[in-house]
Coordinates of C-alpha atoms and ligand atoms in Angstrom, one line a residue:
M108 CA -0.3 -0.1 0.1
P109 CA 1.0 3.7 -0.6
T110 CA 3.0 5.3 1.9
E111 CA 4.4 8.5 3.3
T112 CA 7.8 7.3 4.9
V113 CA 10.8 5.8 3.3
P114 CA 11.4 2.1 4.5
H115 CA 14.9 1.6 6.5
D116 CA 15.9 -1.6 4.0
L117 CA 16.2 0.6 0.7
P118 CA 18.5 -1.9 -1.1
T119 CA 21.7 -0.8 -2.5
A120 CA 24.5 -0.8 -6.1
D121 CA 26.0 -3.3 -3.2
D122 CA 23.0 -5.7 -3.0
V123 CA 22.7 -5.6 -6.9
H124 CA 26.2 -7.7 -6.9
A125 CA 25.5 -9.8 -4.1
A126 CA 23.0 -11.1 -6.6
A127 CA 24.7 -11.4 -9.6
E128 CA 26.4 -13.5 -7.6
I129 CA 23.1 -15.9 -6.6
L130 CA 21.7 -15.8 -10.0
R131 CA 24.9 -16.9 -11.0
G132 CA 24.6 -20.4 -13.2
S133 CA 21.0 -20.2 -12.1
A134 CA 19.5 -16.8 -14.3
H135 CA 20.4 -16.9 -18.1
R136 CA 23.1 -13.8 -19.0
T137 CA 20.8 -12.7 -21.9
P138 CA 21.9 -12.1 -25.3
V139 CA 22.4 -7.4 -26.4
L140 CA 21.3 -7.7 -29.3
T141 CA 22.2 -4.9 -31.8
S142 CA 21.1 -3.5 -35.5
R143 CA 22.5 -1.5 -38.1
L144 CA 19.5 -0.9 -39.0
T145 CA 17.7 0.7 -35.4
D146 CA 21.2 3.2 -35.2
A147 CA 21.2 4.0 -39.0
E148 CA 17.4 4.9 -38.4
L149 CA 17.8 7.3 -35.1
G150 CA 21.8 8.3 -35.0
A151 CA 23.1 6.2 -32.3
S152 CA 23.9 3.0 -31.0
V153 CA 21.3 1.3 -29.4
L154 CA 21.6 -1.5 -27.7
V155 CA 19.2 -3.6 -26.5
K156 CA 19.0 -6.2 -23.3
A157 CA 16.9 -9.4 -24.5
E158 CA 14.8 -10.3 -20.7
N159 CA 12.2 -11.7 -23.1
L160 CA 15.7 -14.4 -23.7
Q161 CA 15.3 -14.9 -19.4
R162 CA 14.0 -18.4 -18.1
T163 CA 9.9 -18.1 -18.4
G164 CA 10.5 -16.0 -20.6
S165 CA 11.0 -12.3 -18.4
F166 CA 13.3 -10.5 -15.5
K167 CA 10.9 -11.2 -13.1
F168 CA 12.4 -14.7 -12.8
R169 CA 16.3 -12.6 -11.6
G170 CA 14.4 -11.3 -8.7
A171 CA 11.7 -14.9 -7.7
F172 CA 14.7 -17.0 -7.7
H173 CA 17.0 -14.1 -6.0
T174 CA 14.2 -13.7 -3.1
L175 CA 13.2 -17.0 -2.7
S176 CA 17.3 -17.6 -2.5
R177 CA 17.7 -16.1 0.3
L178 CA 14.7 -17.3 2.4
G179 CA 15.7 -19.4 5.6
P180 CA 15.0 -23.2 5.9
D181 CA 12.1 -22.9 7.9
E182 CA 10.2 -20.6 5.0
R183 CA 11.6 -22.6 2.6
A184 CA 9.2 -25.6 3.7
A185 CA 6.1 -23.7 4.9
G186 CA 6.2 -22.4 1.1
V187 CA 5.4 -18.9 -0.5
V188 CA 2.4 -17.1 -2.2
A189 CA 2.8 -14.5 -5.1
F190 CA 0.2 -12.7 -6.8
S191 CA 1.1 -11.5 -10.7
S192 CA -0.6 -11.1 -13.8
G193 CA 1.4 -13.3 -15.6
N194 CA 5.0 -13.0 -15.2
H195 CA 5.5 -12.6 -11.8
A196 CA 3.7 -16.0 -11.0
Q197 CA 5.7 -18.1 -13.5
A198 CA 9.0 -16.5 -12.3
V199 CA 8.1 -17.3 -8.9
A200 CA 6.6 -20.7 -9.9
L201 CA 10.0 -22.2 -12.1
A202 CA 12.2 -20.4 -8.9
A203 CA 10.3 -22.8 -6.3
Q204 CA 10.6 -25.3 -8.7
L205 CA 14.3 -25.5 -8.8
L206 CA 14.5 -24.7 -4.7
G207 CA 11.9 -27.8 -4.1
V208 CA 9.7 -24.7 -1.9
P209 CA 5.6 -25.3 -2.4
A210 CA 4.6 -21.9 -4.8
T211 CA 0.9 -20.7 -4.5
I212 CA -0.2 -17.8 -7.6
V213 CA -2.6 -15.7 -6.6
M214 CA -3.2 -14.7 -11.0
P215 CA -6.5 -12.8 -12.1
T216 CA -9.4 -14.6 -14.1
D217 CA -8.0 -13.0 -17.4
A218 CA -4.2 -13.5 -17.4
P219 CA -3.5 -14.9 -20.5
A220 CA -4.2 -18.5 -21.4
S221 CA -0.4 -19.6 -21.9
K222 CA 1.2 -17.3 -18.8
L223 CA -1.7 -19.9 -16.2
A224 CA -0.7 -22.5 -18.2
A225 CA 3.6 -22.4 -18.2
T226 CA 2.5 -21.2 -13.7
R227 CA 0.6 -24.5 -13.3
G228 CA 3.3 -26.4 -15.8
Y229 CA 5.9 -25.2 -12.8
G230 CA 4.0 -26.9 -10.3
A231 CA 2.2 -24.2 -8.7
E232 CA -0.7 -23.9 -6.4
V233 CA -2.7 -21.1 -9.0
V234 CA -5.6 -19.1 -7.2
S235 CA -7.9 -16.8 -9.7
Y236 CA -9.8 -13.5 -9.0
D237 CA -11.4 -10.3 -10.8
R238 CA -8.5 -8.1 -11.4
F239 CA -11.4 -5.0 -11.9
T240 CA -13.4 -6.1 -8.5
E241 CA -11.0 -8.0 -5.9
D242 CA -8.6 -7.0 -3.9
R243 CA -5.9 -9.4 -4.6
D244 CA -2.9 -7.8 -2.2
A245 CA -5.2 -9.1 0.5
I246 CA -6.5 -12.2 -0.8
A247 CA -2.9 -12.8 -0.9
A248 CA -2.5 -11.6 1.8
D249 CA -5.1 -14.2 4.2
L250 CA -3.4 -16.8 2.6
A251 CA -0.2 -15.7 3.4
A252 CA -1.9 -15.4 7.4
R253 CA -3.7 -18.6 7.0
R254 CA -1.1 -21.3 5.5
G255 CA 2.2 -19.4 7.0
L256 CA 3.0 -18.6 3.4
T257 CA 6.1 -16.0 2.9
L258 CA 4.5 -13.2 0.3
V259 CA 6.9 -12.6 -2.8
P260 CA 5.5 -9.1 -3.9
P261 CA 6.0 -8.7 -7.8
Y262 CA 7.8 -4.6 -7.0
D263 CA 8.7 -3.3 -2.9
H264 CA 10.5 -6.0 -1.9
P265 CA 14.5 -5.1 -1.6
H266 CA 15.5 -8.2 -2.7
V267 CA 13.2 -8.5 -5.9
I268 CA 14.5 -4.6 -6.8
A269 CA 18.0 -6.0 -6.6
G270 CA 17.6 -9.4 -8.4
Q271 CA 15.9 -7.6 -11.2
G272 CA 18.4 -4.9 -11.1
T273 CA 21.6 -7.6 -12.5
A274 CA 19.6 -7.2 -16.1
V275 CA 21.3 -3.6 -16.8
L276 CA 24.4 -4.7 -14.5
E277 CA 24.8 -7.4 -17.2
L278 CA 24.2 -4.9 -20.1
L279 CA 26.6 -2.2 -18.2
E280 CA 29.4 -5.3 -17.5
E281 CA 29.7 -6.1 -20.5
H282 CA 29.4 -3.2 -21.7
G283 CA 30.8 -0.1 -20.8
P284 CA 28.9 3.8 -19.6
L285 CA 26.3 4.7 -21.5
D286 CA 25.2 8.2 -22.4
A287 CA 20.6 6.5 -21.8
L288 CA 18.6 3.7 -20.8
F289 CA 15.5 3.2 -20.6
V290 CA 13.5 0.5 -18.4
C291 CA 9.3 -0.1 -19.0
L292 CA 7.8 0.7 -15.5
G293 CA 5.1 -1.4 -13.9
G294 CA 5.6 -0.8 -10.3
G295 CA 9.1 0.1 -10.6
G296 CA 11.4 -3.2 -9.5
L297 CA 12.9 -3.5 -12.7
L298 CA 14.0 0.7 -13.4
S299 CA 14.2 1.1 -9.4
G300 CA 17.1 -2.1 -9.7
S301 CA 18.7 -0.2 -12.9
L302 CA 18.5 3.4 -11.3
L303 CA 21.4 1.6 -8.4
A304 CA 22.9 -0.7 -11.3
A305 CA 23.4 2.9 -13.8
Q306 CA 24.2 4.3 -10.2
A307 CA 27.1 1.7 -10.0
L308 CA 28.8 1.5 -13.4
S309 CA 27.5 4.1 -15.2
P310 CA 26.4 7.8 -13.0
G311 CA 26.5 9.4 -15.8
C312 CA 23.8 7.6 -17.9
A313 CA 20.0 10.2 -18.1
V314 CA 17.9 6.3 -17.4
F315 CA 14.8 7.3 -18.4
G316 CA 11.2 5.0 -17.2
V317 CA 8.7 4.4 -19.8
E318 CA 5.0 3.6 -18.9
P319 CA 2.3 2.8 -20.9
E320 CA -0.4 6.0 -21.3
A321 CA -3.2 4.4 -19.3
G322 CA -1.5 3.8 -16.4
D323 CA 0.9 6.9 -16.2
D324 CA 1.0 6.5 -12.2
G325 CA 4.6 6.9 -12.0
R326 CA 5.3 10.1 -13.6
R327 CA 1.7 11.3 -11.9
S328 CA 4.0 10.3 -8.5
L329 CA 8.0 12.3 -9.9
R330 CA 5.5 15.4 -10.6
A331 CA 3.5 14.7 -7.0
G332 CA 6.8 13.9 -5.0
R333 CA 4.9 11.0 -3.4
I334 CA 3.3 8.1 -3.9
V335 CA -0.1 8.4 -6.5
T336 CA -2.5 5.7 -6.6
I337 CA -4.6 5.9 -10.2
D338 CA -7.5 3.9 -11.3
Q339 CA -7.3 0.2 -13.1
P340 CA -5.8 0.8 -16.2
R341 CA -6.9 -1.3 -19.1
T342 CA -3.9 -1.1 -21.6
L343 CA -2.1 -3.6 -23.9
A344 CA 0.4 -3.4 -21.7
D345 CA -0.4 -5.5 -18.8
G346 CA 2.5 -6.3 -17.0
A347 CA 2.8 -2.6 -15.8
A348 CA -0.7 -2.1 -15.1
T349 CA -0.3 -1.4 -12.0
R350 CA -2.2 1.1 -9.2
Y351 CA 0.4 2.5 -7.5
L352 CA 4.6 2.5 -7.2
G353 CA 6.4 0.8 -4.1
S354 CA 7.3 2.2 -1.0
R355 CA 10.5 1.1 -1.6
T356 CA 10.5 1.6 -6.0
F357 CA 9.5 5.1 -5.4
P358 CA 12.8 6.6 -3.5
I359 CA 14.7 5.4 -5.1
I360 CA 12.7 6.5 -8.3
A361 CA 12.6 9.7 -7.6
E362 CA 15.9 9.8 -6.3
Y363 CA 18.2 9.0 -9.4
V364 CA 15.3 9.1 -13.0
E365 CA 15.6 11.2 -15.4
D366 CA 12.6 11.4 -16.1
I367 CA 9.7 8.8 -16.9
L368 CA 7.4 9.5 -20.5
T369 CA 4.5 8.0 -21.5
V370 CA 3.4 5.3 -24.9
P371 CA 0.2 4.8 -26.1
D372 CA -0.6 1.5 -26.8
D373 CA -0.1 0.9 -30.8
A374 CA 3.7 2.2 -30.5
L375 CA 3.8 -1.1 -28.9
V376 CA 2.3 -2.8 -31.4
E377 CA 4.5 -0.9 -33.8
S378 CA 7.1 -1.7 -32.1
M379 CA 6.6 -6.0 -31.5
A380 CA 6.4 -5.7 -35.0
L381 CA 10.1 -4.3 -35.9
F382 CA 10.9 -6.9 -32.8
A383 CA 10.0 -9.8 -35.0
S384 CA 11.2 -8.1 -38.2
R385 CA 14.4 -6.9 -37.4
Y386 CA 15.6 -8.2 -34.0
K387 CA 14.2 -11.2 -35.0
V388 CA 12.5 -12.0 -31.2
L389 CA 9.3 -12.8 -29.8
V390 CA 8.0 -9.3 -27.4
E391 CA 5.1 -9.1 -25.1
P392 CA 3.3 -5.8 -25.3
T393 CA 4.6 -4.7 -22.1
G394 CA 8.4 -5.9 -23.3
A395 CA 7.9 -2.9 -25.6
L396 CA 7.9 0.1 -24.2
A397 CA 10.9 0.8 -23.1
F398 CA 11.9 0.6 -27.0
A399 CA 8.1 2.4 -28.5
G400 CA 9.2 4.9 -25.6
M401 CA 13.3 5.2 -26.4
R402 CA 12.3 5.5 -30.5
A403 CA 9.5 9.0 -29.3
A404 CA 12.3 10.8 -27.1
V405 CA 14.6 10.3 -30.4
A406 CA 12.2 11.4 -32.8
A407 CA 11.0 14.4 -30.0
D408 CA 14.9 15.4 -29.3
P409 CA 16.8 13.4 -32.2
E410 CA 20.1 16.4 -31.1
R411 CA 20.0 15.4 -27.5
F412 CA 20.7 12.0 -28.9
S413 CA 22.7 11.8 -31.8
G414 CA 25.9 10.0 -31.8
T415 CA 24.9 8.6 -27.5
R416 CA 25.0 5.1 -26.5
I417 CA 21.0 4.0 -25.1
G418 CA 20.1 0.8 -24.1
V419 CA 17.2 -0.2 -24.0
T420 CA 15.7 -2.9 -21.9
I421 CA 13.1 -6.6 -23.4
S422 CA 11.5 -7.0 -20.4
G423 CA 9.3 -9.9 -22.2
G424 CA 8.6 -12.1 -24.4
N425 CA 5.3 -13.7 -23.1
V426 CA 2.6 -13.0 -25.7
D427 CA 0.5 -16.0 -27.4
L428 CA 1.1 -16.3 -30.7
D429 CA -2.9 -15.8 -31.9
R430 CA -3.1 -12.7 -29.5
F431 CA 0.9 -11.7 -32.0
A432 CA -0.5 -11.8 -35.2
A433 CA -4.1 -10.3 -34.3
L434 CA -2.0 -7.2 -33.3
V435 CA 0.9 -7.0 -35.0
G436 CA -1.4 -8.4 -38.1
A437 CA -3.9 -4.9 -37.4
R438 CA -1.9 -2.8 -37.2
R439 CA -1.9 0.5 -39.5
P440 CA 0.3 0.0 -42.5
Ligands
PLP1090 C1 6.3 -6.5 -14.2 C2 7.1 -6.6 -16.1 C3 7.0 -4.9 -15.9 C4 7.3 -3.9 -14.8 O1 8.3 -4.2 -14.1 P1 8.0 -3.6 -12.6 O2 9.4 -3.8 -12.2 O3 6.8 -3.8 -11.8 O4 7.8 -2.3 -12.5 C5 7.5 -4.8 -17.1 N1 7.4 -5.6 -18.1 C6 7.1 -7.0 -17.7 C7 6.8 -7.9 -18.8 C8 6.5 -7.3 -16.7 O5 6.7 -9.1 -17.1

């Protein structure tokens, strides 16, 4: 829940480095994609960190595996509970399976079929709820209390944030400092972890958060200087359809972020098509947020970005093929 007090357990760049050690050998070190066509078109050198190729198809595996790895023996034996519109669910389910921890996942009834199936496939128990009328936090908290489970939040947790930060840590370790970095923004786990990594390895880098136009709570919060809560957004970017930033993600974002941008849904579809045709990778709508935001930012101010080195995250690739075909096939020419 939104709160005005800054928690005492904010993660640091050291925590991101420690998480990277724990993830070594268990998470994929994902590739960094480049395209000469993109670079020529934008007049910049664009490095795309492909977390759609991470285990379970999104960066969420990093935070989940890191968090579960740090549980004590009693907590592991009792099990974990998580709520998610999909990718966090799969991530917790696989991390739990790998570490031998029982997992219960609270998922919306309208979650994409592929995400529901994958979560069950990893051996987790799925509890369904209605995203528009029920409160997932309350359902998960109730399960945690009744069954003695440890709640693994999707973003507002120091170990989750530190784990998510390892993706950009890898990017910066491999490719050196950047001038700008674009990261998608839902609840802010990936963005706040990325900010910590960038502060340590590329302090001069301007880091931008990118969220869906319909779900602009992050931008509003940055402007207001406090966590602003919005109504449940309706956007193609289901992975970033959050209503508020976390009590731990917000202070990190407010301190270090350059700005928060928003993109309309049709720009996500355009970038999904471009990823498929140009980079040969499958990206879900939410996964295309940062790239779509980057393209818009460069188009709006080409001089600022001319000749720069720009990092971009692809956050996930979990989209049903028929949905992908329908979205990309129907886009404006
Ligand atoms: C969870 C998720 C996001 C948003 O991440 P936060 O850490 O909540 O900001 C973005 N893209 C994908 C694919 C996700 O699964």
